[in-house]
Short mmCIF file of C-alpha atoms in Angstrom, two decimals:
data_model
loop_
_atom_site.label_atom_id
_atom_site.label_comp_id
_atom_site.label_asym_id
_atom_site.label_seq_id
_atom_site.Cartn_x
_atom_site.Cartn_y
_atom_site.Cartn_z
CA UNK A 30 20.90 50.20 197.30
CA UNK A 31 17.12 51.34 196.99
CA UNK A 32 15.79 49.05 194.21
CA UNK A 33 13.90 50.22 191.13
CA UNK A 34 10.43 49.05 192.53
CA UNK A 35 11.15 50.51 195.74
CA UNK A 36 11.86 53.93 193.86
CA UNK A 37 8.61 53.44 192.17
CA UNK A 38 6.75 52.86 195.29
CA UNK A 39 8.07 55.96 196.83
CA UNK A 40 7.58 58.39 194.04
CA UNK A 41 5.33 60.70 196.31
CA UNK A 42 8.28 60.89 198.48
CA UNK A 43 10.79 61.52 195.37
CA UNK A 44 8.76 64.72 194.29
CA UNK A 45 8.57 66.05 197.76
CA UNK A 46 12.16 65.66 198.15
CA UNK A 47 12.94 67.14 194.84
CA UNK A 48 10.87 69.89 195.61
CA UNK A 49 12.66 70.56 198.95
CA UNK A 50 16.03 70.77 197.02
CA UNK A 51 14.48 72.66 194.00
CA UNK A 52 15.82 76.33 193.74
CA UNK A 53 12.67 77.64 192.92
CA UNK A 54 11.42 76.99 196.25
CA UNK A 55 14.66 77.98 197.96
CA UNK A 56 13.37 80.37 200.89
CA UNK A 57 11.00 77.89 201.99
CA UNK A 58 13.62 75.26 201.66
CA UNK A 59 15.97 77.47 203.96
CA UNK A 60 13.45 77.90 206.45
CA UNK A 61 12.67 74.48 206.84
CA UNK A 62 16.67 73.82 207.16
CA UNK A 63 16.83 76.33 209.87
CA UNK A 64 14.08 75.06 211.91
CA UNK A 65 15.08 71.48 211.87
CA UNK A 66 18.14 70.08 211.45
CA UNK A 67 16.67 66.53 211.66
CA UNK A 68 14.36 67.28 209.07
CA UNK A 69 17.27 68.41 206.61
CA UNK A 70 19.13 64.93 207.49
CA UNK A 71 15.81 63.24 206.68
CA UNK A 72 15.43 65.07 203.42
CA UNK A 73 19.40 64.25 202.22
CA UNK A 74 18.76 60.68 203.12
CA UNK A 75 15.49 60.54 201.26
CA UNK A 76 17.38 62.30 198.00
CA UNK A 77 20.60 60.33 198.39
CA UNK A 78 18.63 56.93 198.32
CA UNK A 79 16.51 57.93 195.32
CA UNK A 80 19.44 59.12 193.38
CA UNK A 81 21.30 55.81 194.28
CA UNK A 82 18.44 53.82 192.82
CA UNK A 83 17.08 56.62 190.70
CA UNK A 84 14.67 55.73 187.68
CA UNK A 85 16.23 56.40 184.66
CA UNK A 86 19.26 59.09 184.21
CA UNK A 87 16.96 61.85 183.57
CA UNK A 88 15.87 61.32 187.35
CA UNK A 89 19.38 60.99 188.82
CA UNK A 90 20.74 64.26 186.75
CA UNK A 91 17.73 66.14 188.03
CA UNK A 92 18.38 65.42 191.74
CA UNK A 93 22.12 65.98 191.33
CA UNK A 94 21.77 69.29 189.58
CA UNK A 95 19.18 70.43 191.86
CA UNK A 96 21.58 69.66 194.69
CA UNK A 97 24.27 71.81 193.06
CA UNK A 98 21.91 74.76 192.65
CA UNK A 99 20.89 74.36 196.39
CA UNK A 100 24.35 74.21 197.61
CA UNK A 101 25.47 77.41 195.42
CA UNK A 102 22.67 79.47 197.03
CA UNK A 103 23.34 78.14 200.57
CA UNK A 104 27.07 79.07 200.14
CA UNK A 105 25.97 82.86 198.89
CA UNK A 106 23.87 83.22 201.90
CA UNK A 107 26.87 81.72 204.14
CA UNK A 108 24.70 78.84 205.28
CA UNK A 109 27.47 76.65 206.20
CA UNK A 110 26.26 73.41 207.73
CA UNK A 111 23.33 72.31 205.42
CA UNK A 112 25.62 73.07 202.21
CA UNK A 113 28.28 70.91 203.90
CA UNK A 114 25.74 68.06 204.46
CA UNK A 115 24.35 68.23 200.86
CA UNK A 116 27.79 68.70 199.52
CA UNK A 117 28.67 65.18 201.26
CA UNK A 118 26.12 63.04 200.01
CA UNK A 119 26.01 64.63 196.45
CA UNK A 120 29.91 63.88 196.02
CA UNK A 121 29.46 60.45 197.30
CA UNK A 122 26.55 59.51 194.78
CA UNK A 123 28.43 61.70 192.08
CA UNK A 124 31.80 59.57 192.06
CA UNK A 125 30.08 56.40 192.67
CA UNK A 126 28.15 57.20 189.09
CA UNK A 127 31.30 58.58 187.88
CA UNK A 128 29.68 61.96 187.21
CA UNK A 129 32.74 63.84 186.76
CA UNK A 130 31.64 67.01 185.28
CA UNK A 131 29.14 67.19 188.74
CA UNK A 132 32.21 66.45 190.89
CA UNK A 133 34.45 69.17 189.05
CA UNK A 134 31.62 71.44 190.32
CA UNK A 135 31.46 70.44 193.72
CA UNK A 136 35.23 70.50 193.66
CA UNK A 137 34.76 74.24 193.17
CA UNK A 138 32.22 74.61 195.86
CA UNK A 139 34.26 72.56 198.38
CA UNK A 140 37.16 75.13 197.93
CA UNK A 141 34.74 78.18 197.91
CA UNK A 142 33.78 77.03 201.20
CA UNK A 143 36.96 76.46 202.52
CA UNK A 144 38.43 79.78 201.81
CA UNK A 145 35.22 82.33 202.16
CA UNK A 146 33.29 80.47 204.77
CA UNK A 147 33.84 79.82 208.60
CA UNK A 148 32.91 76.76 210.17
CA UNK A 149 34.46 73.93 207.82
CA UNK A 150 37.21 72.23 209.44
CA UNK A 151 40.31 71.65 207.61
CA UNK A 152 39.30 67.80 208.34
CA UNK A 153 36.01 68.21 206.33
CA UNK A 154 37.92 69.69 203.72
CA UNK A 155 40.39 67.08 203.23
CA UNK A 156 37.83 64.32 203.28
CA UNK A 157 35.71 66.01 200.61
CA UNK A 158 38.48 66.06 198.49
CA UNK A 159 39.78 62.67 199.08
CA UNK A 160 35.84 61.68 197.83
CA UNK A 161 36.94 63.32 194.52
CA UNK A 162 39.21 59.77 193.86
CA UNK A 163 39.61 60.83 189.76
CA UNK A 164 40.58 64.42 190.13
CA UNK A 165 43.03 63.21 192.93
CA UNK A 166 44.70 61.12 190.78
CA UNK A 167 44.68 63.53 187.85
CA UNK A 168 46.13 66.01 190.53
CA UNK A 169 48.76 64.35 190.88
CA UNK A 170 49.80 63.16 187.26
CA UNK A 171 49.44 67.05 186.33
CA UNK A 172 51.49 68.10 189.28
CA UNK A 173 54.20 65.48 188.14
CA UNK A 174 54.13 67.24 184.48
CA UNK A 175 54.96 70.60 185.87
CA UNK A 176 57.98 69.23 188.31
CA UNK A 177 61.48 70.04 186.82
CA UNK A 178 62.67 66.78 186.84
CA UNK A 179 59.99 65.05 184.71
CA UNK A 180 61.53 64.46 181.27
CA UNK A 181 59.99 65.03 177.95
CA UNK A 182 59.51 61.69 177.46
CA UNK A 183 57.39 61.04 180.54
CA UNK A 184 55.71 64.21 180.33
CA UNK A 185 54.26 62.96 176.91
CA UNK A 186 53.35 59.69 178.38
CA UNK A 187 51.38 61.23 181.21
CA UNK A 188 49.89 63.73 178.88
CA UNK A 189 48.62 61.11 176.55
CA UNK A 190 47.09 59.32 179.62
CA UNK A 191 45.28 62.21 180.96
CA UNK A 192 43.90 63.45 177.70
CA UNK A 193 42.43 59.83 177.11
CA UNK A 194 41.24 58.85 180.36
CA UNK A 195 37.63 58.45 180.87
CA UNK A 196 37.69 61.83 183.30
CA UNK A 197 38.76 63.71 180.43
CA UNK A 198 36.17 62.60 178.17
CA UNK A 199 33.34 62.92 180.57
CA UNK A 200 34.76 66.60 181.20
CA UNK A 201 34.93 67.12 177.43
CA UNK A 202 31.19 65.83 176.92
CA UNK A 203 30.15 68.13 179.82
CA UNK A 204 31.68 71.30 178.45
CA UNK A 205 30.71 70.41 174.90
CA UNK A 206 34.44 70.50 173.77
CA UNK A 207 37.15 68.23 172.78
CA UNK A 208 39.41 66.63 175.57
CA UNK A 209 42.34 68.60 174.56
CA UNK A 210 40.46 71.83 175.71
CA UNK A 211 39.08 69.82 178.66
CA UNK A 212 42.60 69.31 179.81
CA UNK A 213 43.55 72.83 179.45
CA UNK A 214 40.50 74.14 181.39
CA UNK A 215 40.93 71.69 183.96
CA UNK A 216 44.77 72.07 184.27
CA UNK A 217 44.01 75.78 185.02
CA UNK A 218 41.49 75.07 187.49
CA UNK A 219 43.77 72.50 189.11
CA UNK A 220 46.68 75.01 189.22
CA UNK A 221 44.17 77.83 190.56
CA UNK A 222 42.73 75.53 193.45
CA UNK A 223 46.41 74.42 194.55
CA UNK A 224 47.17 78.23 195.05
CA UNK A 225 49.57 78.39 191.96
CA UNK A 226 47.81 81.07 190.02
CA UNK A 227 51.00 81.86 188.06
CA UNK A 228 50.79 78.27 186.86
CA UNK A 229 46.95 78.82 185.71
CA UNK A 230 47.58 81.59 183.29
CA UNK A 231 49.37 79.48 180.51
CA UNK A 232 46.63 76.89 180.52
CA UNK A 233 44.00 79.47 180.47
CA UNK A 234 45.82 81.22 177.55
CA UNK A 235 45.84 77.88 175.51
CA UNK A 236 41.90 77.13 176.23
CA UNK A 237 41.12 80.81 175.02
CA UNK A 238 43.30 80.15 172.09
CA UNK A 239 41.10 76.99 171.18
CA UNK A 240 37.77 78.96 171.91
CA UNK A 241 39.04 81.68 169.15
CA UNK A 242 39.95 79.17 166.52
CA UNK A 243 36.92 76.54 167.03
CA UNK A 244 33.31 77.38 166.57
CA UNK A 245 32.48 74.54 169.16
CA UNK A 246 29.14 76.99 170.66
CA UNK A 247 27.95 78.18 167.63
CA UNK A 248 26.09 81.42 168.48
CA UNK A 249 26.72 81.36 172.14
CA UNK A 250 30.69 81.16 171.56
CA UNK A 251 31.53 85.05 172.00
CA UNK A 252 29.70 84.97 175.65
CA UNK A 253 31.85 81.99 176.78
CA UNK A 254 35.20 83.61 175.20
CA UNK A 255 34.36 87.05 177.03
CA UNK A 256 34.03 84.65 180.36
CA UNK A 257 37.28 82.99 179.90
CA UNK A 258 39.16 86.19 179.01
CA UNK A 259 37.68 87.69 182.43
CA UNK A 260 39.04 84.78 184.27
CA UNK A 261 42.37 85.06 182.70
CA UNK A 262 42.64 88.95 183.42
CA UNK A 263 42.13 87.89 186.97
CA UNK A 264 44.88 85.38 187.10
CA UNK A 265 47.42 88.16 185.37
CA UNK A 266 46.24 90.76 187.57
CA UNK A 267 46.68 88.85 190.97
CA UNK A 268 50.24 87.38 189.28
CA UNK A 269 51.26 90.94 188.82
CA UNK A 270 51.25 91.26 185.37
CA UNK A 271 48.95 94.39 185.08
CA UNK A 272 49.65 95.45 181.51
CA UNK A 273 48.88 92.52 179.90
CA UNK A 274 45.75 92.14 181.93
CA UNK A 275 44.57 95.72 180.80
CA UNK A 276 44.97 94.52 177.63
CA UNK A 277 42.97 91.39 178.07
CA UNK A 278 40.24 93.24 179.82
CA UNK A 279 39.72 95.56 176.76
CA UNK A 280 39.65 92.67 174.36
CA UNK A 281 36.88 91.24 176.09
CA UNK A 282 35.16 94.55 175.93
CA UNK A 283 35.41 94.63 172.31
CA UNK A 284 33.51 91.56 171.46
CA UNK A 285 30.25 91.75 169.54
CA UNK A 286 27.52 89.87 170.79
CA UNK A 287 24.65 88.59 168.80
CA UNK A 288 21.66 88.44 171.50
CA UNK A 289 20.39 90.52 173.99
CA UNK A 290 20.75 88.04 176.36
CA UNK A 291 24.49 87.40 175.72
CA UNK A 292 24.97 90.97 176.09
CA UNK A 293 23.35 91.04 179.24
CA UNK A 294 25.38 88.14 180.64
CA UNK A 295 28.37 89.68 179.44
CA UNK A 296 27.87 93.06 181.16
CA UNK A 297 27.09 90.92 184.37
CA UNK A 298 30.51 89.40 183.63
CA UNK A 299 32.63 92.17 182.53
CA UNK A 300 31.80 95.47 184.58
CA UNK A 301 32.33 94.33 188.12
CA UNK A 302 35.76 92.95 186.78
CA UNK A 303 36.77 95.88 184.98
CA UNK A 304 35.88 98.16 188.17
CA UNK A 305 37.94 95.80 190.36
CA UNK A 306 40.95 95.82 188.02
CA UNK A 307 40.61 99.73 187.86
CA UNK A 308 40.81 99.91 191.82
CA UNK A 309 43.47 97.09 192.06
CA UNK A 310 46.01 99.11 189.41
CA UNK A 311 45.03 102.70 190.74
CA UNK A 312 44.03 103.38 187.16
CA UNK A 313 41.40 106.45 187.71
CA UNK A 314 40.73 106.88 184.04
CA UNK A 315 39.63 103.54 183.56
CA UNK A 316 37.54 103.86 186.83
CA UNK A 317 35.58 106.78 186.00
CA UNK A 318 34.75 105.73 182.65
CA UNK A 319 33.51 102.08 183.97
CA UNK A 320 31.26 104.12 186.43
CA UNK A 321 29.91 106.18 183.95
CA UNK A 322 28.95 103.19 181.66
CA UNK A 323 27.71 101.15 184.75
CA UNK A 324 25.31 104.29 185.83
CA UNK A 325 23.96 104.45 182.20
CA UNK A 326 22.96 100.84 182.16
CA UNK A 327 21.66 100.97 185.66
CA UNK A 328 18.91 103.63 184.33
CA UNK A 329 17.76 100.72 182.32
CA UNK A 330 17.35 98.27 185.19
CA UNK A 331 14.24 96.88 184.14
CA UNK A 332 16.70 95.45 181.47
CA UNK A 333 18.54 93.54 184.21
CA UNK A 334 17.88 91.67 187.15
CA UNK A 335 18.32 93.28 191.26
CA UNK A 336 21.50 91.18 191.93
CA UNK A 337 23.45 92.63 188.55
CA UNK A 338 22.26 96.19 189.63
CA UNK A 339 23.20 95.59 193.44
CA UNK A 340 26.59 94.15 192.51
CA UNK A 341 27.42 96.77 190.26
CA UNK A 342 26.50 99.67 192.90
CA UNK A 343 28.88 98.08 195.42
CA UNK A 344 31.81 98.28 192.74
CA UNK A 345 31.05 101.91 191.94
CA UNK A 346 30.92 102.36 195.65
CA UNK A 347 34.40 101.26 196.48
CA UNK A 348 35.68 103.32 193.55
CA UNK A 349 33.98 106.43 194.85
CA UNK A 350 35.43 105.53 198.35
CA UNK A 351 38.87 104.76 196.83
CA UNK A 352 38.69 108.07 194.61
CA UNK A 353 37.23 110.38 197.59
CA UNK A 354 34.42 111.04 194.97
CA UNK A 355 31.94 111.42 198.35
CA UNK A 356 29.09 113.12 196.32
CA UNK A 357 28.85 110.43 193.87
CA UNK A 358 29.18 107.79 196.67
CA UNK A 359 26.14 109.43 198.34
CA UNK A 360 24.13 108.93 195.19
CA UNK A 361 24.79 105.23 194.98
CA UNK A 362 24.18 105.11 198.66
CA UNK A 363 20.65 106.28 198.31
CA UNK A 364 20.41 104.13 195.24
CA UNK A 365 21.39 101.11 197.14
CA UNK A 366 19.02 101.66 199.86
CA UNK A 367 16.09 101.25 197.50
CA UNK A 368 16.79 97.69 197.41
CA UNK A 369 15.99 95.05 199.96
CA UNK A 370 18.61 92.93 201.38
CA UNK A 371 17.53 89.49 199.37
CA UNK A 372 18.43 91.43 196.18
CA UNK A 373 21.90 91.37 197.09
CA UNK A 374 24.27 88.47 197.22
CA UNK A 375 25.10 88.26 200.93
CA UNK A 376 28.52 88.75 200.53
CA UNK A 377 28.28 91.82 198.45
CA UNK A 378 25.20 93.20 200.90
CA UNK A 379 27.54 93.10 203.82
CA UNK A 380 30.42 94.52 202.18
CA UNK A 381 28.06 97.55 200.78
CA UNK A 382 27.06 98.20 204.23
CA UNK A 383 30.54 98.39 205.59
CA UNK A 384 31.31 100.78 202.70
CA UNK A 385 28.34 102.84 203.77
CA UNK A 386 29.78 103.02 207.14
CA UNK A 387 33.23 104.28 205.98
CA UNK A 388 31.61 107.04 203.37
CA UNK A 389 29.58 108.49 206.56
CA UNK A 390 32.95 108.74 208.24
CA UNK A 391 34.56 110.48 205.30
CA UNK A 392 31.66 112.59 204.87
CA UNK A 393 32.08 113.90 208.53
CA UNK A 394 28.50 112.72 209.41
CA UNK A 395 29.57 110.87 212.90
CA UNK A 396 26.38 110.51 213.98
CA UNK A 397 24.93 108.62 211.18
CA UNK A 398 28.30 106.73 211.45
CA UNK A 399 27.74 105.28 214.73
CA UNK A 400 24.05 104.69 213.96
CA UNK A 401 25.06 102.34 210.98
CA UNK A 402 27.81 100.67 212.99
CA UNK A 403 25.31 99.78 215.57
CA UNK A 404 22.99 98.15 212.88
CA UNK A 405 25.85 96.05 211.58
CA UNK A 406 26.56 94.73 214.68
CA UNK A 407 23.37 93.64 215.25
CA UNK A 408 23.25 91.47 211.92
CA UNK A 409 23.96 88.07 211.40
CA UNK A 410 26.82 88.72 209.11
CA UNK A 411 28.70 90.45 211.94
CA UNK A 412 30.78 87.71 212.83
CA UNK A 413 30.72 85.90 209.61
CA UNK A 414 34.47 87.63 209.00
CA UNK A 415 37.25 88.94 211.30
CA UNK A 416 37.73 91.77 208.96
CA UNK A 417 34.08 92.80 209.60
CA UNK A 418 34.66 92.69 213.68
CA UNK A 419 38.03 94.57 212.97
CA UNK A 420 36.50 97.42 211.11
CA UNK A 421 33.56 97.80 213.35
CA UNK A 422 35.97 97.98 216.11
CA UNK A 423 38.46 100.50 214.17
CA UNK A 424 35.13 102.85 213.41
CA UNK A 425 33.66 102.73 216.47
CA UNK A 426 37.19 104.02 218.07
CA UNK A 427 37.61 106.44 215.25
CA UNK A 428 33.92 108.04 215.80
CA UNK A 429 34.38 108.15 219.68
CA UNK A 430 38.02 109.54 219.58
CA UNK A 431 38.85 113.22 218.96
CA UNK A 432 40.50 113.78 215.48
CA UNK A 433 43.86 114.15 217.13
CA UNK A 434 43.74 110.53 218.58
CA UNK A 435 43.21 109.21 215.02
CA UNK A 436 46.84 108.60 213.83
CA UNK A 437 47.84 106.64 216.90
CA UNK A 438 44.42 104.54 216.57
CA UNK A 439 45.11 103.98 212.85
CA UNK A 440 48.63 102.85 213.00
CA UNK A 441 47.77 100.37 215.73
CA UNK A 442 44.91 98.99 213.59
CA UNK A 443 47.48 99.05 210.64
CA UNK A 444 49.55 96.29 212.41
CA UNK A 445 46.22 94.10 212.85
CA UNK A 446 45.06 94.72 209.41
CA UNK A 447 48.25 93.64 207.76
CA UNK A 448 48.67 90.78 210.26
CA UNK A 449 45.20 89.82 209.44
CA UNK A 450 45.89 89.83 205.81
CA UNK A 451 49.20 87.89 206.08
CA UNK A 452 47.34 84.97 207.42
CA UNK A 453 45.47 84.12 203.95
CA UNK A 454 42.30 83.46 205.58
CA UNK A 455 40.23 86.72 204.68
CA UNK A 456 41.91 86.99 201.50
CA UNK A 457 38.15 87.09 199.68
CA UNK A 458 37.12 89.89 201.78
CA UNK A 459 40.23 91.84 201.30
CA UNK A 460 40.05 91.18 197.61
CA UNK A 461 36.59 92.98 198.07
CA UNK A 462 37.60 95.72 200.18
CA UNK A 463 41.30 96.64 200.92
CA UNK A 464 41.33 97.80 204.51
CA UNK A 465 44.99 98.08 204.77
CA UNK A 466 45.11 100.62 202.10
CA UNK A 467 42.40 102.21 203.55
CA UNK A 468 44.37 102.78 206.92
CA UNK A 469 47.33 103.92 204.89
CA UNK A 470 45.35 106.62 202.62
CA UNK A 471 44.01 108.14 206.10
CA UNK A 472 47.41 108.21 207.48
CA UNK A 473 48.95 109.55 204.38
CA UNK A 474 46.06 112.16 203.84
CA UNK A 475 46.01 110.64 200.13
CA UNK A 476 43.45 108.68 198.16
CA UNK A 477 43.25 104.90 198.12
CA UNK A 478 43.57 105.28 194.02
CA UNK A 479 46.98 106.95 194.94
CA UNK A 480 48.27 104.31 196.88
CA UNK A 481 46.88 101.63 194.44
CA UNK A 482 48.54 103.19 191.59
CA UNK A 483 52.17 103.41 193.26
CA UNK A 484 51.77 99.91 194.39
CA UNK A 485 51.22 98.67 190.79
CA UNK A 486 54.24 101.08 189.41
CA UNK A 487 56.49 99.67 191.91
CA UNK A 488 55.63 96.08 191.19
CA UNK A 489 55.86 96.37 187.45
CA UNK A 490 59.23 98.66 187.17
CA UNK A 491 59.98 97.82 183.64
CA UNK A 492 56.81 99.99 181.80
CA UNK A 493 54.34 102.40 182.91
CA UNK A 494 51.06 101.09 182.81
CA UNK A 495 48.93 103.26 180.10
CA UNK A 496 45.57 104.28 180.78
CA UNK A 497 43.29 103.55 177.82
CA UNK A 498 39.43 103.89 178.07
CA UNK A 499 37.01 101.90 175.55
#
């Protein structure tokens, strides 16, 4: 362990190390990572040493939170290796210092790497999860509560133990809420991480109920309530409870915000989710209304950052493609081209470029489509997903073959896309664009929205989803 005197003596190195990990200097930091892996390891060692023997809790917090911010940026940029390196030492330090709220966020990032990124071996994921000793123990206890053979008396004992544990108390302090609310929030998260989305719904509802009854966040409470309602909408939608999900998403949209900043944050959270939900359920009325609202807000782009605008352009573009609104989609493409690539989240940028290719094909502009495919193949994101390479292979064949051969090609790639979707490895990309449905729409000569709607009705036979626009 580095002593306090050693930390003071190396204060200049501390400052340098912090700056390397500081999110305000992110581009410079990423360039240095790309230039030298050895330099990254040196920086990581210095920061880790300083964090272990930090002078005062403020220095320690600053380093760990800076590391968290940097890892998030790296994950968004699909830069796996440096993210893994920083995650490894940060999780070790946070666990040793019992910084459970940081461990929880690191756990989320580890899961994100596992499901969205390539290059992270299964053994690395398991090792990262095993480092989270407190959460591993908690996970086992909560799973026991969920088991069928767990009797009421045992369930109450486990619940009391969990609620009174240092982990829950620390999480409650981090979230500025009582341990009961922290229990429901973390339980929902653990159920989600374990792949049991249906089991995450009830604790999420309990957590929202707590938010609605308590003034624990004062003026900021409405923003967090809207955020959690949006999260519940996602759980319900994925689990197939579309009618209930629609009611929840409208409830989130009716919340009144006291500050302009809170309203902007709500818009960033709410409108992409509303559009995604409208597409997933084939609700054209909701999709058209949301697109109109998005377009209105993007006209006031000075009020919003570029990432908000580009994300909304993507979802608007997806809806236009799904509803075969080629004219409106072309307008969104022209707006999208005004932004530089760094003004997109990487995943949003790559998916937007893919939809641009599909839209050019729908517009029967095969020359432009061929040009866009070549440019996409040259980009660094081309090999980041099997869905991308499969889509480019499909589009290349469609462009180079006569229309009479398209049905045979589409049938072949429908089997491939269905098999890829069933593996679950590309789930995050299929969530943002359903290639299987697009291929089916071409084979059946109907809009994607029609297939989404048929799928929704088939999965909810006891009721008809009502279209309602606020």
